[in-house]
């Protein structure tokens, strides 16, 4: 799962950074992965994995999935409840577990 504080942040900063990283690994949109703008996920062709995209505006929407990895972008602008709610989701069996939190300092 990848989170951002708002859809504005997700579209303007988080997704461009994610797509840039995909390019660095040689992944091509619509060949290696699909991002239908009407859904909150990225589908990977080879592995059939799904990368969930969520905002932290409603922390209760982060409940439920069993995840191996979570990246909270701009965590400083997310409510603490979003962090508290998302930590227990890092529990997918058979995978190493990673939680990454990035932020930009005020200034």
Short mmCIF file of C-alpha atoms in Angstrom, two decimals, residues 20-97:
data_model
loop_
_atom_site.label_atom_id
_atom_site.label_comp_id
_atom_site.label_asym_id
_atom_site.label_seq_id
_atom_site.Cartn_x
_atom_site.Cartn_y
_atom_site.Cartn_z
CA UNK A 20 9.77 7.47 -11.88
CA UNK A 21 11.03 4.63 -9.65
CA UNK A 22 9.22 2.09 -11.84
CA UNK A 23 11.01 3.52 -14.90
CA UNK A 24 14.37 3.19 -13.15
CA UNK A 25 13.67 -0.54 -12.76
CA UNK A 26 12.66 -0.85 -16.41
CA UNK A 27 8.93 -1.19 -15.77
CA UNK A 28 6.71 0.18 -18.51
CA UNK A 29 3.17 1.38 -17.98
CA UNK A 30 0.50 -0.69 -19.76
CA UNK A 31 3.08 -3.44 -20.36
CA UNK A 32 4.44 -4.31 -16.91
CA UNK A 33 1.76 -2.60 -14.84
CA UNK A 34 -1.65 -1.01 -15.25
CA UNK A 35 -2.95 2.06 -13.49
CA UNK A 36 -6.60 2.63 -14.30
CA UNK A 37 -7.33 6.11 -12.95
CA UNK A 38 -10.79 5.05 -11.86
CA UNK A 39 -9.41 2.56 -9.31
CA UNK A 40 -7.21 3.05 -6.30
CA UNK A 41 -4.61 0.46 -7.24
CA UNK A 42 -1.79 -0.43 -9.59
CA UNK A 43 -1.87 -3.95 -11.03
CA UNK A 44 1.40 -5.71 -11.90
CA UNK A 45 1.17 -8.04 -14.88
CA UNK A 46 3.91 -10.61 -14.16
CA UNK A 47 3.11 -11.22 -10.49
CA UNK A 48 -0.59 -10.32 -10.45
CA UNK A 49 0.23 -8.22 -7.37
CA UNK A 50 -1.83 -5.17 -6.52
CA UNK A 51 -0.45 -1.97 -5.06
CA UNK A 52 -3.22 -0.24 -3.12
CA UNK A 53 -3.33 3.57 -3.22
CA UNK A 54 -5.03 5.35 -0.32
CA UNK A 55 -5.18 8.76 1.25
CA UNK A 56 -4.90 9.16 5.00
CA UNK A 57 -7.81 11.62 5.15
CA UNK A 58 -10.03 8.81 6.49
CA UNK A 59 -7.73 6.54 8.53
CA UNK A 60 -10.44 3.88 8.90
CA UNK A 61 -10.06 3.14 5.15
CA UNK A 62 -6.57 1.79 5.89
CA UNK A 63 -7.95 -1.10 7.96
CA UNK A 64 -8.29 -4.61 6.68
CA UNK A 65 -5.69 -5.72 4.18
CA UNK A 66 -2.82 -8.04 5.03
CA UNK A 67 0.21 -6.20 3.66
CA UNK A 68 3.90 -6.97 3.33
CA UNK A 69 4.90 -3.39 2.51
CA UNK A 70 3.52 0.05 3.22
CA UNK A 71 4.86 3.46 2.21
CA UNK A 72 3.30 6.47 3.92
CA UNK A 73 4.37 9.51 1.93
CA UNK A 74 4.28 12.92 3.60
CA UNK A 75 3.58 11.29 6.93
CA UNK A 76 3.98 14.59 8.76
CA UNK A 77 0.78 15.80 7.07
CA UNK A 78 -1.18 12.64 7.90
CA UNK A 79 -3.19 12.20 11.10
CA UNK A 80 -1.59 10.05 13.80
CA UNK A 81 -4.64 7.77 13.57
CA UNK A 82 -3.53 6.87 10.02
CA UNK A 83 -0.19 5.61 11.31
CA UNK A 84 -1.78 3.79 14.25
CA UNK A 85 -4.36 2.15 11.97
CA UNK A 86 -1.91 1.14 9.24
CA UNK A 87 0.84 -0.45 11.38
CA UNK A 88 -1.19 -3.59 12.24
CA UNK A 89 -1.86 -4.25 8.53
CA UNK A 90 1.82 -5.18 8.02
CA UNK A 91 1.20 -8.87 8.58
CA UNK A 92 1.11 -10.71 5.22
CA UNK A 93 2.43 -14.22 5.80
CA UNK A 94 5.43 -15.47 3.86
CA UNK A 95 6.96 -12.06 3.11
CA UNK A 96 9.39 -9.75 4.85
CA UNK A 97 7.56 -6.78 6.35
#
